[in-house]
Amino acid sequence: MTTEYITLAAYLILLPLLGVLFSKFNNNLSDYVRGGGQVAWWLSGSSIMMASISAFTFTGNASAAFEAGPTVLVIYAANVTAMLICGFVLAAWYRQTRAYTPADVVKSRFSVAVEQFSAYAGVLIQPFAAGIQLWALSVFASTTFDLPLVLCIFVIGAVVVFYSTTGGKWAVMATDFVQSLILLAITILVAFFCYQKVGGWDGFFGYFSQPEFADDFKFVKDPDQWSDGKFSTQWIIVIFIMTIYHQVTLNSAGRFLVVKDGRAASKSAFLGAVLMAVGALIWFFPPMVARFLYGDEIMAQAIENPENSSYSFIAQKVLPSGLMGVMIAAMFAATMSSMDSGLNAQVGVIARNIVPKVREMFGSTKPMTPKGEVRLCRVATLGIGALIITYSYLFSQNRELALFDAYLMINSIITIPLVFPMLVGFYIKKLPSWSYFVIFGFCLLPSIYSFYLKETTGEGFTIQGRAMWIFIFGLIGTVICMPFYKRTSEAYKQKVEDFYKMIRTPIRDDEQEGESKAYAQLIMLGRSSLGIGIAMLLLLLVPSDAVGVWSVLFISGFCGGIGLLLLWGAKVEKRKEQAALKKQ
């Protein structure tokens, strides 16, 4: 366990250092909340993948693969499909809104009232989600290392808040990139060893036809086979649509606002799709192997919901000595990358969309200085971060507290309906500005009714049933609003026309903010990745067999090799910059 402590401590020290390194990139609000629109597509693409997963990927989703086989892959197939849709069309459109935050896009499409409503709703709801993520990760850490839960909450929370505060969006994306290297390297190893353990593809697929697994591992389950009709045809269709729906709404626009233009946004989406596809295959293969080889042993553990431990259980079985610390760091990476992205997004909304309106209310119309904007962002990051840590602490102190239930209720009743009008508003031109609230209201009806049924009869809608009715009622609300567009003012109609013209107009070179940071990104992340690869070689000091040695060399070579590629790219970029200067 000493090796695991040292590995995790080194990892938690690395992240704040990256925050400090990238702090010099922050000169104004745009730099802090969207990297000044200068983030490289490859950095954005890796961040998209990391922000889409969390420790739940290796616990809750892994348990679904353990119990129900490949059906859970429909979620990740939908994520890949959504990223491809973004790559071909939406990513470029989102970037070409020229916005800083998703709330800016809502304002351009609808009105200031809609901007303010969506901004406050996000700031109120998202810290609950981040608090739950922090609590879940802290429970995992405290159980693994036999440490006090409260200590884990404050240490992990403080690390995320520190590097997010010092480095802003740059630090968030840089740490996401570094964390993606560690995560991919160790999970590729786990999948490889599981492949060997199960006897290759022939051995793996051979288990599917065995009587004890055949029914559970059918891709499409019978409607009455699982509670709430999970994994049935209806579940697969609705979950697939719902997952795409979440990934393509205006709420997802923020991930593409950081790059320099629409072409780079599309490339980042395609990279995100590739990484998600690779990740899905290597992350959900091990839990299924765990079911085949160690199913009874896993279920015999004296813990609550033992199926949630299927991934970590088989990782411990197959990984050589000393590498479990890297696996634990990877699980930390998965959750911390989701937390920091959500934290920075809400800070951007506060600084860009909420505080300016509050200042106007009090008669202050003078724009803030760039340094003042950065200070505001850092204060907001500390405030939101403290709120997240507080929520997580309260939940850990009182399991009876209905915080988790309250979050699930808010998410199911408000969040899904909240984004539907953003979706239709981006694709349907003839909608009046107030249609957002009407469509949102229609979407709320099934959620409220489902919650009412649950409280009064104990039986509410299934997830897929509620989602289906939300879509139906949302479309009804949309159809009702459309005829009123012709009665809107000419000024509003012109605004809508300008919006649609803008998102289809590529960003010109003279619209770029400040100097390009392409070289700086390559050199700093190249050195960081190479340094991590070299540091991984220290694991060779841990007594191990030949398999363990080759495993360490693979992880080191993977991280260090990527670092060398980035450093080579930095040299190429430097030559381009020098050639451009000579031409001037």
Coordinates of C-alpha atoms in Angstrom, one line a residue:
M1 CA 0.0 0.0 0.0
T2 CA 3.0 2.3 0.5
T3 CA 3.5 2.5 -3.3
E4 CA -0.1 3.4 -3.8
Y5 CA 0.2 6.3 -1.2
I6 CA 3.3 7.6 -2.9
T7 CA 1.8 7.4 -6.4
L8 CA -1.4 9.2 -5.4
A9 CA 0.5 11.9 -3.5
A10 CA 2.7 12.6 -6.5
Y11 CA -0.4 12.8 -8.7
L12 CA -2.1 15.3 -6.4
I13 CA 1.0 17.4 -6.3
L14 CA 1.3 17.4 -10.1
L15 CA -2.1 18.9 -10.7
P16 CA -1.6 22.2 -8.7
L17 CA 1.8 22.6 -10.3
L18 CA 0.1 22.6 -13.8
G19 CA -2.3 25.2 -12.5
V20 CA 0.6 27.4 -11.5
L21 CA 2.3 26.9 -14.8
F22 CA -0.7 27.9 -16.9
S23 CA -1.7 30.8 -14.6
K24 CA 0.4 33.2 -16.7
F25 CA -1.9 32.6 -19.7
N26 CA -4.8 34.4 -17.9
N27 CA -4.8 38.1 -18.8
N28 CA -8.6 38.7 -19.0
L29 CA -12.0 37.1 -18.7
S30 CA -11.8 35.4 -22.1
D31 CA -8.5 33.7 -21.2
Y32 CA -9.9 32.5 -17.9
V33 CA -13.2 31.1 -19.0
R34 CA -12.5 29.9 -22.6
G35 CA -8.7 30.0 -23.0
G36 CA -9.0 33.2 -25.1
G37 CA -10.3 31.0 -28.0
Q38 CA -6.7 29.8 -28.5
V39 CA -6.9 26.3 -27.1
A40 CA -5.5 23.7 -29.5
W41 CA -8.0 21.2 -31.0
W42 CA -6.1 18.2 -29.7
L43 CA -6.2 19.6 -26.2
S44 CA -9.9 20.4 -26.4
G45 CA -10.6 16.9 -27.8
S46 CA -8.9 15.1 -24.9
S47 CA -10.7 17.4 -22.5
I48 CA -14.1 16.5 -24.1
M49 CA -13.5 12.8 -23.4
M50 CA -12.3 13.4 -19.8
A51 CA -15.2 15.7 -19.0
S52 CA -17.6 13.0 -20.2
I53 CA -16.6 10.4 -17.7
S54 CA -16.2 10.1 -13.9
A55 CA -15.6 7.4 -11.3
F56 CA -19.2 6.4 -12.0
T57 CA -17.8 5.0 -15.3
F58 CA -15.8 2.5 -13.4
T59 CA -18.4 1.8 -10.7
G60 CA -22.1 2.3 -11.7
N61 CA -21.6 1.8 -15.4
A62 CA -19.2 -1.0 -14.9
S63 CA -21.7 -2.7 -12.7
A64 CA -24.2 -2.5 -15.6
A65 CA -21.7 -4.2 -17.9
F66 CA -21.0 -6.8 -15.2
E67 CA -24.7 -7.6 -14.8
A68 CA -26.2 -7.0 -18.3
G69 CA -23.2 -7.4 -20.6
P70 CA -22.8 -5.3 -23.7
T71 CA -26.1 -3.4 -23.6
V72 CA -24.7 -0.6 -21.6
L73 CA -22.4 0.2 -24.6
V74 CA -25.5 1.9 -26.2
I75 CA -24.8 4.9 -23.9
Y76 CA -21.3 5.3 -25.3
A77 CA -22.3 4.6 -28.9
A78 CA -24.7 7.5 -28.4
N79 CA -21.9 9.7 -27.1
V80 CA -19.7 8.8 -30.1
T81 CA -22.6 9.5 -32.5
A82 CA -23.3 12.9 -30.8
M83 CA -19.6 13.8 -31.2
L84 CA -19.7 12.9 -34.9
I85 CA -22.8 15.0 -35.3
C86 CA -20.9 17.9 -33.6
G87 CA -17.9 17.2 -35.8
F88 CA -19.8 17.4 -39.1
V89 CA -22.0 20.3 -38.2
L90 CA -22.6 21.6 -34.7
A91 CA -19.1 22.2 -33.3
A92 CA -18.3 24.8 -36.0
W93 CA -21.7 26.5 -35.6
Y94 CA -21.2 26.7 -31.8
R95 CA -17.8 28.2 -32.2
Q96 CA -19.0 30.7 -34.8
T97 CA -21.5 32.1 -32.3
R98 CA -18.4 34.1 -31.0
A99 CA -19.7 33.5 -27.5
Y100 CA -17.8 33.2 -24.2
T101 CA -20.3 31.0 -22.4
P102 CA -23.4 28.9 -23.4
A103 CA -25.5 31.6 -21.7
D104 CA -24.2 34.0 -24.3
V105 CA -25.5 31.8 -27.0
V106 CA -28.9 31.6 -25.4
K107 CA -29.0 35.4 -25.2
S108 CA -28.1 35.8 -28.8
R109 CA -30.8 33.3 -29.9
F110 CA -33.6 34.3 -27.5
S111 CA -33.4 37.2 -25.1
V112 CA -31.7 38.6 -21.9
A113 CA -34.5 37.1 -19.8
V114 CA -33.7 33.6 -21.1
E115 CA -30.0 34.2 -20.6
Q116 CA -30.5 35.2 -17.0
F117 CA -32.9 32.3 -16.3
S118 CA -30.5 29.7 -17.7
A119 CA -27.5 31.2 -16.0
Y120 CA -29.0 31.2 -12.5
A121 CA -30.5 27.8 -13.0
G122 CA -27.1 26.3 -13.9
V123 CA -25.3 28.0 -11.0
L124 CA -27.9 26.7 -8.6
I125 CA -28.1 23.1 -9.9
Q126 CA -24.5 22.2 -10.9
P127 CA -22.8 22.5 -7.5
F128 CA -25.1 19.7 -6.3
A129 CA -23.9 17.4 -9.0
A130 CA -20.2 18.3 -8.3
G131 CA -20.8 17.8 -4.6
I132 CA -22.1 14.3 -5.2
Q133 CA -19.2 13.5 -7.5
L134 CA -16.7 14.7 -4.9
W135 CA -18.5 12.7 -2.2
A136 CA -18.5 9.5 -4.3
L137 CA -14.8 9.9 -5.1
S138 CA -13.9 10.6 -1.5
V139 CA -15.8 7.5 -0.3
F140 CA -13.7 5.5 -2.8
A141 CA -10.5 7.1 -1.6
S142 CA -11.3 6.7 2.1
T143 CA -12.2 3.0 1.7
T144 CA -9.2 2.2 -0.4
F145 CA -6.6 4.0 1.8
D146 CA -8.4 3.7 5.1
L147 CA -8.4 7.4 5.6
P148 CA -11.1 9.7 7.2
L149 CA -13.8 10.5 4.7
V150 CA -13.9 14.2 5.7
L151 CA -10.2 14.5 5.2
C152 CA -10.5 13.0 1.6
I153 CA -13.3 15.5 0.8
F154 CA -11.3 18.5 1.8
V155 CA -8.0 17.4 0.3
I156 CA -9.4 16.3 -3.1
G157 CA -11.7 19.3 -3.2
A158 CA -8.9 21.7 -2.3
V159 CA -6.7 20.3 -5.1
V160 CA -9.4 20.8 -7.7
V161 CA -10.2 24.3 -6.5
F162 CA -6.6 25.3 -6.3
Y163 CA -5.6 24.5 -9.9
S164 CA -8.9 25.7 -11.2
T165 CA -8.4 29.0 -9.4
T166 CA -4.8 29.6 -10.4
G167 CA -5.0 28.5 -14.0
G168 CA -8.6 28.9 -15.1
K169 CA -9.7 27.1 -18.3
W170 CA -6.1 26.6 -19.3
A171 CA -5.3 24.6 -16.2
V172 CA -8.6 22.7 -16.4
M173 CA -7.8 21.6 -20.0
A174 CA -4.1 20.9 -19.4
T175 CA -4.8 18.7 -16.3
D176 CA -7.6 16.9 -18.3
F177 CA -5.0 16.1 -21.0
V178 CA -2.4 14.8 -18.6
Q179 CA -5.0 12.8 -16.7
S180 CA -6.2 11.3 -20.0
L181 CA -2.7 9.9 -20.7
I182 CA -2.6 8.2 -17.3
L183 CA -6.2 6.9 -17.6
L184 CA -5.8 5.5 -21.1
A185 CA -2.4 3.9 -20.4
I186 CA -3.5 2.0 -17.3
T187 CA -6.9 1.0 -18.6
I188 CA -5.4 -0.3 -21.9
L189 CA -3.2 -2.5 -19.7
V190 CA -6.1 -3.8 -17.6
A191 CA -8.0 -4.6 -20.8
F192 CA -5.0 -6.4 -22.3
F193 CA -4.5 -8.5 -19.2
C194 CA -8.2 -9.3 -19.1
Y195 CA -8.0 -10.3 -22.8
Q196 CA -5.2 -12.8 -21.9
K197 CA -7.0 -14.0 -18.8
V198 CA -10.3 -14.8 -20.6
G199 CA -8.6 -16.7 -23.4
G200 CA -8.8 -14.1 -26.2
W201 CA -11.8 -13.2 -28.2
D202 CA -12.8 -16.8 -28.8
G203 CA -12.8 -17.5 -25.0
F204 CA -14.6 -14.2 -24.3
F205 CA -17.5 -14.7 -26.8
G206 CA -17.7 -18.4 -25.8
Y207 CA -19.0 -17.4 -22.4
F208 CA -22.0 -15.6 -24.1
S209 CA -23.6 -18.9 -25.0
Q210 CA -23.2 -20.6 -21.6
P211 CA -26.5 -21.1 -19.9
E212 CA -25.7 -19.0 -16.8
F213 CA -24.8 -15.9 -18.9
A214 CA -26.9 -16.3 -22.1
D215 CA -30.0 -14.4 -21.0
D216 CA -28.1 -11.6 -19.1
F217 CA -25.7 -11.0 -22.0
K218 CA -28.2 -10.7 -24.8
F219 CA -27.9 -7.2 -26.2
V220 CA -31.6 -6.7 -26.1
K221 CA -33.4 -7.9 -23.0
D222 CA -37.0 -8.9 -22.5
P223 CA -39.1 -6.0 -21.1
D224 CA -39.9 -8.0 -17.9
Q225 CA -36.3 -9.3 -17.4
W226 CA -35.1 -6.3 -15.5
S227 CA -36.8 -3.8 -13.2
D228 CA -38.3 -0.7 -14.9
G229 CA -37.8 -2.4 -18.3
K230 CA -34.1 -1.7 -18.3
F231 CA -32.0 -2.9 -21.3
S232 CA -35.2 -3.6 -23.4
T233 CA -35.8 -2.3 -26.9
Q234 CA -37.6 0.8 -25.6
W235 CA -34.9 1.5 -23.0
I236 CA -32.2 1.2 -25.7
I237 CA -34.0 3.6 -28.1
V238 CA -34.9 6.2 -25.5
I239 CA -31.5 6.1 -23.8
F240 CA -29.7 6.4 -27.1
I241 CA -31.8 9.4 -28.1
M242 CA -31.6 11.0 -24.7
T243 CA -27.8 10.7 -24.5
I244 CA -27.4 12.3 -28.0
Y245 CA -29.9 15.0 -26.9
H246 CA -27.8 15.9 -23.9
Q247 CA -24.6 16.1 -25.9
V248 CA -25.9 18.3 -28.8
T249 CA -27.8 21.0 -26.9
L250 CA -26.6 24.6 -26.4
N251 CA -25.4 23.5 -22.9
S252 CA -22.6 21.5 -24.7
A253 CA -21.5 24.6 -26.7
G254 CA -18.9 25.6 -24.1
R255 CA -16.5 22.7 -25.0
F256 CA -16.2 24.2 -28.5
L257 CA -15.9 27.9 -27.6
V258 CA -12.3 27.5 -26.5
V259 CA -10.7 26.7 -29.9
K260 CA -9.7 29.3 -32.5
D261 CA -12.3 28.6 -35.2
G262 CA -15.0 26.3 -36.5
R263 CA -12.6 24.0 -38.3
A264 CA -10.6 23.4 -35.0
A265 CA -13.9 22.9 -33.2
S266 CA -14.9 20.1 -35.6
K267 CA -11.5 18.4 -35.3
S268 CA -11.8 18.5 -31.5
A269 CA -15.2 16.8 -31.7
F270 CA -13.9 14.1 -34.0
L271 CA -11.0 13.4 -31.6
G272 CA -13.5 13.3 -28.8
A273 CA -15.5 10.7 -30.7
V274 CA -12.4 8.5 -31.4
L275 CA -11.2 8.7 -27.8
M276 CA -14.7 7.9 -26.5
A277 CA -15.0 4.9 -28.8
V278 CA -11.6 3.5 -27.8
G279 CA -12.4 4.2 -24.1
A280 CA -15.8 2.5 -24.3
L281 CA -14.2 -0.7 -25.6
I282 CA -11.4 -0.9 -23.1
W283 CA -13.4 0.3 -20.1
F284 CA -16.3 -2.2 -20.4
F285 CA -14.5 -5.3 -21.5
P286 CA -13.0 -5.9 -18.0
P287 CA -16.3 -5.9 -16.0
M288 CA -17.7 -8.5 -18.3
V289 CA -14.6 -10.7 -17.9
A290 CA -14.9 -10.2 -14.2
R291 CA -18.5 -11.6 -14.4
F292 CA -17.2 -14.7 -16.3
L293 CA -14.2 -15.4 -14.2
Y294 CA -14.9 -14.0 -10.7
G295 CA -18.7 -13.4 -10.6
D296 CA -19.4 -15.5 -7.5
E297 CA -16.4 -14.2 -5.7
I298 CA -17.3 -10.6 -6.4
M299 CA -20.9 -11.0 -5.3
A300 CA -19.8 -12.8 -2.1
Q301 CA -18.0 -9.6 -0.8
A302 CA -19.4 -8.2 2.4
I303 CA -20.0 -4.8 0.9
E304 CA -23.1 -2.9 -0.3
N305 CA -23.7 -3.3 -4.0
P306 CA -20.6 -5.5 -4.6
E307 CA -21.2 -5.4 -8.4
N308 CA -20.0 -1.8 -8.3
S309 CA -16.5 -3.1 -7.5
S310 CA -16.3 -5.3 -10.5
Y311 CA -13.8 -3.1 -12.4
S312 CA -11.5 -2.4 -9.4
F313 CA -11.8 -6.1 -8.4
I314 CA -10.5 -7.5 -11.6
A315 CA -7.9 -4.7 -11.9
Q316 CA -6.4 -5.9 -8.6
K317 CA -6.4 -9.5 -10.0
V318 CA -4.6 -8.8 -13.2
L319 CA -2.4 -5.8 -12.7
P320 CA 1.2 -6.5 -11.6
S321 CA 2.5 -5.4 -8.2
G322 CA 2.8 -1.6 -7.7
L323 CA 0.4 -0.6 -10.5
M324 CA -2.8 -0.4 -8.5
G325 CA -1.7 3.1 -7.4
V326 CA -1.8 4.2 -11.0
M327 CA -5.2 2.6 -11.4
I328 CA -6.5 4.6 -8.4
A329 CA -5.0 7.8 -9.8
A330 CA -6.8 7.1 -13.1
M331 CA -10.1 6.8 -11.2
F332 CA -9.3 10.1 -9.5
A333 CA -8.6 11.6 -12.9
A334 CA -12.0 10.5 -14.3
T335 CA -13.9 12.3 -11.5
M336 CA -11.7 15.3 -11.0
S337 CA -11.8 16.1 -14.8
S338 CA -15.6 16.3 -14.7
M339 CA -15.6 18.4 -11.5
D340 CA -13.1 21.0 -12.8
S341 CA -14.8 21.4 -16.1
G342 CA -18.2 22.0 -14.4
L343 CA -16.6 24.4 -11.9
N344 CA -15.0 26.5 -14.6
A345 CA -18.1 26.6 -16.7
Q346 CA -20.2 28.0 -13.8
V347 CA -17.5 30.6 -13.0
G348 CA -17.7 31.8 -16.6
V349 CA -21.4 32.2 -16.3
I350 CA -21.1 34.1 -13.0
A351 CA -18.4 36.5 -14.3
R352 CA -19.8 37.0 -17.8
N353 CA -23.6 36.8 -17.5
I354 CA -24.6 37.3 -13.9
V355 CA -22.3 39.9 -12.3
P356 CA -22.5 42.5 -15.1
K357 CA -26.3 42.5 -14.8
V358 CA -26.0 42.9 -11.0
R359 CA -23.6 45.8 -11.5
E360 CA -26.0 47.4 -13.9
M361 CA -28.8 47.1 -11.3
F362 CA -26.7 49.1 -8.9
G363 CA -25.9 51.7 -11.4
S364 CA -22.4 50.6 -12.3
T365 CA -21.9 50.7 -16.1
K366 CA -18.1 51.1 -16.3
P367 CA -16.5 48.0 -17.7
M368 CA -14.2 46.1 -15.4
T369 CA -10.5 46.1 -16.1
P370 CA -9.0 42.8 -17.5
K371 CA -7.2 42.3 -14.1
G372 CA -10.4 42.9 -12.3
E373 CA -12.2 40.3 -14.5
V374 CA -9.5 37.7 -13.6
R375 CA -9.8 38.6 -9.9
L376 CA -13.6 38.2 -10.1
C377 CA -13.2 34.8 -11.8
R378 CA -10.8 33.6 -9.1
V379 CA -13.1 34.7 -6.3
A380 CA -16.0 33.0 -8.0
T381 CA -14.0 29.8 -8.4
L382 CA -13.2 29.9 -4.7
G383 CA -16.8 30.5 -3.8
I384 CA -18.3 27.8 -6.0
G385 CA -15.5 25.4 -4.9
A386 CA -16.3 26.1 -1.3
L387 CA -20.0 25.4 -2.0
I388 CA -19.2 22.1 -3.6
I389 CA -17.0 21.0 -0.7
T390 CA -19.7 22.1 1.8
Y391 CA -22.4 20.1 0.0
S392 CA -20.1 17.1 -0.1
Y393 CA -19.3 17.4 3.6
L394 CA -22.9 17.8 4.6
F395 CA -23.9 14.7 2.7
S396 CA -21.0 12.7 4.3
Q397 CA -22.1 13.8 7.8
N398 CA -25.7 12.8 7.5
R399 CA -26.7 9.9 5.3
E400 CA -30.3 10.7 6.3
L401 CA -30.0 14.1 4.7
A402 CA -32.1 14.3 1.5
L403 CA -29.4 16.1 -0.4
F404 CA -28.8 13.2 -2.8
D405 CA -32.5 12.7 -3.3
A406 CA -33.0 16.4 -3.8
Y407 CA -30.4 16.5 -6.5
L408 CA -32.0 13.5 -8.3
M409 CA -35.3 15.2 -8.1
I410 CA -34.0 18.5 -9.4
N411 CA -32.1 16.8 -12.2
S412 CA -35.1 14.7 -13.3
I413 CA -37.7 17.4 -13.0
I414 CA -35.8 20.5 -14.1
T415 CA -32.5 19.7 -15.9
I416 CA -33.8 17.5 -18.7
P417 CA -36.7 19.9 -19.5
L418 CA -34.4 22.9 -19.1
V419 CA -32.2 22.0 -22.1
F420 CA -35.1 21.0 -24.5
P421 CA -36.0 24.5 -25.6
M422 CA -32.3 25.2 -26.1
L423 CA -32.2 22.3 -28.5
V424 CA -35.2 23.2 -30.6
G425 CA -34.3 26.9 -30.5
F426 CA -31.1 26.2 -32.2
Y427 CA -32.7 24.3 -35.1
I428 CA -36.1 25.9 -35.5
K429 CA -35.9 29.5 -36.5
K430 CA -39.6 30.5 -36.2
L431 CA -39.9 30.7 -32.4
P432 CA -40.7 33.9 -30.5
S433 CA -38.3 34.9 -27.7
W434 CA -40.7 33.9 -24.9
S435 CA -41.2 30.4 -26.4
Y436 CA -38.3 29.2 -24.3
F437 CA -40.4 29.5 -21.1
V438 CA -43.5 28.0 -22.7
I439 CA -41.6 24.9 -24.0
F440 CA -39.8 24.5 -20.7
G441 CA -43.2 24.6 -18.9
F442 CA -44.6 21.9 -21.2
C443 CA -41.5 19.7 -20.6
L444 CA -41.9 20.1 -16.9
L445 CA -45.4 18.6 -16.9
P446 CA -44.4 14.9 -17.3
S447 CA -41.6 15.3 -14.7
I448 CA -43.9 16.9 -12.1
Y449 CA -46.6 14.3 -12.7
S450 CA -44.0 11.4 -12.4
F451 CA -42.8 12.9 -9.2
Y452 CA -46.4 13.2 -7.9
L453 CA -47.1 9.6 -8.7
K454 CA -43.9 8.5 -7.0
E455 CA -44.8 10.4 -3.8
T456 CA -48.5 9.3 -3.7
T457 CA -48.5 5.8 -5.1
G458 CA -44.8 4.8 -4.9
E459 CA -44.7 4.1 -8.6
G460 CA -43.5 6.8 -11.0
F461 CA -42.5 6.7 -14.6
T462 CA -39.4 4.8 -15.7
I463 CA -36.4 6.8 -16.9
Q464 CA -37.2 6.0 -20.5
G465 CA -40.9 6.6 -20.0
R466 CA -40.4 10.0 -18.4
A467 CA -37.9 11.0 -21.1
M468 CA -40.3 10.0 -23.9
W469 CA -43.1 12.0 -22.4
I470 CA -40.8 15.0 -22.0
F471 CA -39.9 14.9 -25.6
I472 CA -43.6 14.6 -26.7
F473 CA -44.8 17.4 -24.5
G474 CA -41.8 19.6 -25.5
L475 CA -42.7 19.1 -29.2
I476 CA -46.3 20.0 -28.4
G477 CA -45.1 23.2 -26.8
T478 CA -42.9 23.9 -29.7
V479 CA -45.7 23.5 -32.3
I480 CA -48.0 25.7 -30.2
C481 CA -45.4 28.5 -30.1
M482 CA -44.4 28.5 -33.8
P483 CA -47.4 30.3 -35.2
F484 CA -46.8 33.3 -32.9
Y485 CA -43.4 34.0 -34.6
K486 CA -45.1 36.0 -37.3
R487 CA -46.5 38.4 -34.7
T488 CA -43.1 39.2 -33.2
S489 CA -41.4 42.5 -33.9
E490 CA -39.3 43.1 -37.0
A491 CA -36.4 43.9 -34.7
Y492 CA -36.6 40.4 -33.1
K493 CA -36.9 38.7 -36.6
Q494 CA -33.8 40.6 -37.7
K495 CA -32.0 39.5 -34.6
V496 CA -32.9 35.8 -35.4
E497 CA -31.8 36.2 -39.0
D498 CA -28.5 37.7 -37.8
F499 CA -27.9 34.9 -35.4
Y500 CA -28.4 32.2 -38.0
K501 CA -26.2 34.1 -40.4
M502 CA -23.5 34.5 -37.8
I503 CA -23.2 30.8 -36.9
R504 CA -22.7 29.9 -40.6
T505 CA -20.0 32.5 -41.1
P506 CA -16.5 31.2 -40.5
I507 CA -14.3 33.2 -38.1
R508 CA -11.7 35.4 -39.9
D509 CA -8.1 35.6 -38.9
D510 CA -8.5 39.3 -37.8
E511 CA -11.2 38.1 -35.3
Q512 CA -8.6 36.1 -33.3
E513 CA -7.8 37.3 -29.8
G514 CA -4.2 38.1 -28.9
E515 CA -1.2 36.1 -30.0
S516 CA -1.4 32.4 -30.8
K517 CA -0.5 30.1 -27.9
A518 CA 0.0 27.0 -30.1
Y519 CA 3.8 26.7 -29.4
A520 CA 3.4 27.4 -25.6
Q521 CA 0.7 24.6 -25.3
L522 CA 2.9 22.1 -27.2
I523 CA 6.1 22.8 -25.3
M524 CA 4.5 22.9 -21.8
L525 CA 2.4 19.8 -22.2
G526 CA 5.1 18.1 -24.1
R527 CA 7.5 18.6 -21.2
S528 CA 4.9 17.7 -18.6
S529 CA 4.0 14.4 -20.4
L530 CA 7.6 13.5 -20.9
G531 CA 8.2 14.2 -17.2
I532 CA 5.4 12.0 -16.2
G533 CA 6.7 9.2 -18.4
I534 CA 10.1 9.5 -16.8
A535 CA 8.6 9.6 -13.3
M536 CA 6.7 6.4 -14.0
L537 CA 10.0 4.6 -14.4
L538 CA 10.4 4.9 -10.6
L539 CA 7.8 2.1 -10.3
L540 CA 10.6 -0.2 -11.6
L541 CA 12.0 0.1 -8.1
V542 CA 9.0 -1.8 -6.8
P543 CA 9.8 -5.6 -6.7
S544 CA 8.0 -7.2 -9.6
D545 CA 8.4 -9.9 -12.3
A546 CA 9.1 -9.5 -16.0
V547 CA 5.4 -8.7 -16.7
G548 CA 5.4 -6.0 -14.1
V549 CA 8.6 -4.5 -15.6
W550 CA 7.1 -4.5 -19.1
S551 CA 3.9 -3.0 -17.8
V552 CA 5.7 -0.1 -16.2
L553 CA 7.7 0.5 -19.4
F554 CA 4.5 0.5 -21.4
I555 CA 2.9 3.2 -19.2
S556 CA 6.1 5.2 -19.2
G557 CA 6.5 4.9 -23.0
F558 CA 2.9 5.8 -23.6
C559 CA 3.1 9.1 -21.6
G560 CA 6.6 9.9 -22.6
G561 CA 6.0 9.0 -26.2
I562 CA 3.1 11.4 -26.4
G563 CA 5.3 14.0 -24.7
L564 CA 8.0 13.6 -27.4
L565 CA 5.4 13.9 -30.1
L566 CA 4.2 17.2 -28.6
L567 CA 7.8 18.5 -28.3
W568 CA 8.4 17.6 -32.0
G569 CA 5.2 19.5 -32.8
A570 CA 6.5 22.4 -30.8
K571 CA 9.6 22.6 -33.0
V572 CA 7.5 22.4 -36.2
E573 CA 5.2 25.2 -34.8
K574 CA 8.3 27.3 -33.9
R575 CA 9.6 27.0 -37.5
K576 CA 6.2 28.1 -38.8
E577 CA 6.2 31.1 -36.5
Q578 CA 9.7 32.1 -37.5
A579 CA 8.9 31.7 -41.2
A580 CA 5.8 33.9 -40.8
L581 CA 7.8 36.6 -39.1
K582 CA 10.3 36.6 -42.0
K583 CA 7.5 37.2 -44.5
Q584 CA 6.2 40.3 -42.6

